[in-house]
Short mmCIF file of C-alpha atoms in Angstrom, two decimals:
data_model
loop_
_atom_site.label_atom_id
_atom_site.label_comp_id
_atom_site.label_asym_id
_atom_site.label_seq_id
_atom_site.Cartn_x
_atom_site.Cartn_y
_atom_site.Cartn_z
CA UNK A 1 164.88 18.60 77.25
CA UNK A 2 164.85 14.78 77.59
CA UNK A 3 161.62 12.92 78.12
CA UNK A 4 161.81 9.67 79.34
CA UNK A 5 159.21 6.89 78.83
CA UNK A 6 157.97 5.23 82.02
CA UNK A 7 159.11 1.41 82.35
CA UNK A 8 156.44 -1.17 82.48
CA UNK A 9 157.70 -1.90 85.95
CA UNK A 10 157.34 2.04 86.83
CA UNK A 11 153.72 1.77 85.32
CA UNK A 12 152.89 -0.91 87.73
CA UNK A 13 154.35 0.39 90.99
CA UNK A 14 152.47 3.39 90.28
CA UNK A 15 149.42 1.53 89.64
CA UNK A 16 149.91 -0.55 93.04
CA UNK A 17 150.98 2.65 94.92
CA UNK A 18 147.66 4.45 93.85
CA UNK A 19 145.92 1.14 95.38
CA UNK A 20 147.61 2.09 98.64
CA UNK A 21 150.04 -0.86 98.33
CA UNK A 22 153.31 0.00 100.20
CA UNK A 23 156.66 -0.62 97.76
CA UNK A 24 159.32 -2.61 99.45
CA UNK A 25 162.43 -3.36 97.84
CA UNK A 26 161.39 -6.82 97.76
CA UNK A 27 158.15 -6.31 96.20
CA UNK A 28 159.91 -4.18 93.79
CA UNK A 29 162.38 -6.69 93.00
CA UNK A 30 159.88 -9.37 92.31
CA UNK A 31 157.86 -7.22 90.23
CA UNK A 32 160.91 -6.36 88.10
CA UNK A 33 161.74 -9.80 87.76
CA UNK A 34 158.76 -10.81 86.26
CA UNK A 35 158.10 -7.99 83.95
CA UNK A 36 161.81 -8.84 82.69
CA UNK A 37 161.37 -12.94 82.42
CA UNK A 38 160.61 -14.47 79.30
CA UNK A 39 160.42 -17.77 80.77
CA UNK A 40 156.95 -17.68 83.09
CA UNK A 41 158.84 -18.61 86.33
CA UNK A 42 157.40 -20.37 89.05
CA UNK A 43 157.24 -18.67 92.79
CA UNK A 44 160.31 -20.93 93.52
CA UNK A 45 162.48 -19.89 90.58
CA UNK A 46 161.84 -16.18 91.55
CA UNK A 47 162.73 -16.96 94.74
CA UNK A 48 165.88 -18.63 94.12
CA UNK A 49 166.79 -16.02 91.60
CA UNK A 50 166.29 -13.12 94.18
CA UNK A 51 167.54 -14.68 97.64
CA UNK A 52 171.33 -13.71 97.05
CA UNK A 53 170.58 -10.28 96.79
CA UNK A 54 167.49 -10.44 99.58
CA UNK A 55 168.80 -13.44 101.88
CA UNK A 56 166.20 -12.78 104.62
CA UNK A 57 163.28 -12.79 102.12
CA UNK A 58 161.34 -15.98 102.24
CA UNK A 59 159.27 -18.09 99.50
CA UNK A 60 155.99 -17.09 101.46
CA UNK A 61 156.84 -13.70 100.81
CA UNK A 62 157.23 -14.22 97.09
CA UNK A 63 153.92 -16.16 97.05
CA UNK A 64 152.20 -13.24 98.91
CA UNK A 65 153.32 -10.55 96.51
CA UNK A 66 152.59 -12.94 93.53
CA UNK A 67 149.04 -13.10 94.82
CA UNK A 68 148.43 -9.20 95.42
CA UNK A 69 150.19 -8.71 91.85
CA UNK A 70 147.50 -11.22 90.52
CA UNK A 71 144.44 -9.52 92.54
CA UNK A 72 145.90 -5.99 91.27
CA UNK A 73 145.70 -7.43 87.11
CA UNK A 74 149.45 -7.06 87.07
CA UNK A 75 150.19 -10.80 86.72
CA UNK A 76 148.33 -14.11 85.53
CA UNK A 77 148.88 -17.49 87.17
CA UNK A 78 149.36 -20.35 84.65
CA UNK A 79 148.46 -23.81 86.09
CA UNK A 80 148.70 -26.88 83.95
CA UNK A 81 147.77 -29.63 85.79
CA UNK A 82 149.89 -30.93 88.46
CA UNK A 83 152.92 -29.19 87.87
CA UNK A 84 153.79 -25.80 89.83
CA UNK A 85 151.75 -22.57 88.97
CA UNK A 86 153.99 -20.11 86.57
CA UNK A 87 153.59 -16.50 86.24
CA UNK A 88 153.00 -14.44 83.39
CA UNK A 89 153.32 -10.66 83.65
CA UNK A 90 152.29 -9.95 80.02
CA UNK A 91 148.40 -10.01 80.63
CA UNK A 92 148.03 -8.99 76.83
CA UNK A 93 145.80 -11.21 74.74
CA UNK A 94 148.42 -14.11 73.90
CA UNK A 95 148.58 -17.77 74.00
CA UNK A 96 151.35 -20.51 74.98
CA UNK A 97 153.01 -23.28 73.52
CA UNK A 98 154.35 -25.53 76.02
CA UNK A 99 157.00 -28.20 75.63
CA UNK A 100 156.05 -31.71 76.96
CA UNK A 101 159.65 -32.59 77.48
CA UNK A 102 161.18 -29.73 79.63
CA UNK A 103 158.12 -27.55 80.61
CA UNK A 104 159.35 -24.47 78.52
CA UNK A 105 156.39 -21.77 77.60
CA UNK A 106 156.80 -19.63 74.93
CA UNK A 107 154.24 -16.97 73.95
CA UNK A 108 152.75 -16.53 70.43
CA UNK A 109 150.06 -14.26 69.00
CA UNK A 110 147.28 -14.94 66.69
CA UNK A 111 144.17 -13.02 66.05
CA UNK A 112 141.61 -12.74 68.78
CA UNK A 113 139.37 -16.03 68.93
CA UNK A 114 136.15 -13.53 69.49
CA UNK A 115 134.19 -15.88 67.20
CA UNK A 116 134.80 -18.75 69.54
CA UNK A 117 133.61 -16.77 72.39
CA UNK A 118 130.30 -15.36 70.87
CA UNK A 119 129.75 -18.97 69.84
CA UNK A 120 130.42 -20.44 73.03
CA UNK A 121 128.05 -17.62 74.62
CA UNK A 122 125.16 -18.34 72.01
CA UNK A 123 125.15 -22.08 72.24
CA UNK A 124 125.80 -22.55 76.29
CA UNK A 125 123.98 -19.14 77.50
CA UNK A 126 127.09 -18.39 79.14
CA UNK A 127 128.51 -14.74 79.73
CA UNK A 128 131.74 -15.40 78.94
CA UNK A 129 134.80 -13.48 80.15
CA UNK A 130 137.66 -14.82 78.58
CA UNK A 131 139.53 -17.77 77.14
CA UNK A 132 142.74 -19.35 77.16
CA UNK A 133 144.38 -21.36 74.48
CA UNK A 134 147.55 -23.57 75.11
CA UNK A 135 149.28 -25.95 72.42
CA UNK A 136 151.55 -29.07 73.25
CA UNK A 137 154.68 -30.18 71.55
CA UNK A 138 158.31 -30.25 71.85
CA UNK A 139 160.61 -27.49 71.78
CA UNK A 140 163.84 -26.96 69.59
CA UNK A 141 166.11 -27.60 72.26
CA UNK A 142 164.45 -30.95 73.25
CA UNK A 143 163.79 -31.81 69.50
CA UNK A 144 167.33 -31.90 68.93
CA UNK A 145 168.14 -33.98 71.82
CA UNK A 146 165.41 -36.60 70.54
CA UNK A 147 166.81 -36.55 66.92
CA UNK A 148 169.54 -38.97 66.27
CA UNK A 149 172.72 -37.22 64.32
#
C-alpha cells in the first residue's frame, strides 16, 4: 500500500474548503503558484504568469483571492515603502534580505527574536503579537554587474 503525503497546496485547499470557500480552478492555480514561488511575487506577476492558462481571469480576481488567502492565514503580504506589495506563502517565522537594486527578496532563518519581543513588551507595555525583520543590500547578480571586471 502506497501512502502519499499531502502537499502544502492540498493542505491549504482543504483548509479553505473547511472554511466554506469554493475552490475554483483560478483560485487553485493562484494558490499553487504562490506556494511554488520562491520570488515573493506581486499580484501583477501572478496575473501575468497565469493569464495564458486563464485568459478570462482579471487582475481583480488575483487581488481578491490574495486578500482571502491572507484572511485565511495562508499568505502574508509584504509591503516595503511605495513599491507594490509582494506575497509570501511561507508563513513560518523567517526573515527577508532585500536587494536595493532589483528588489529581489530572499528568505533566511535565524533563531527567533523572542527576547526582543519580551523586551519591547516590558519597556512599552504593549502586548506584542509579532515582529518583522528585513535586511537590505545588493544581491549576488546585481553585485556582479556593479563590480568592474
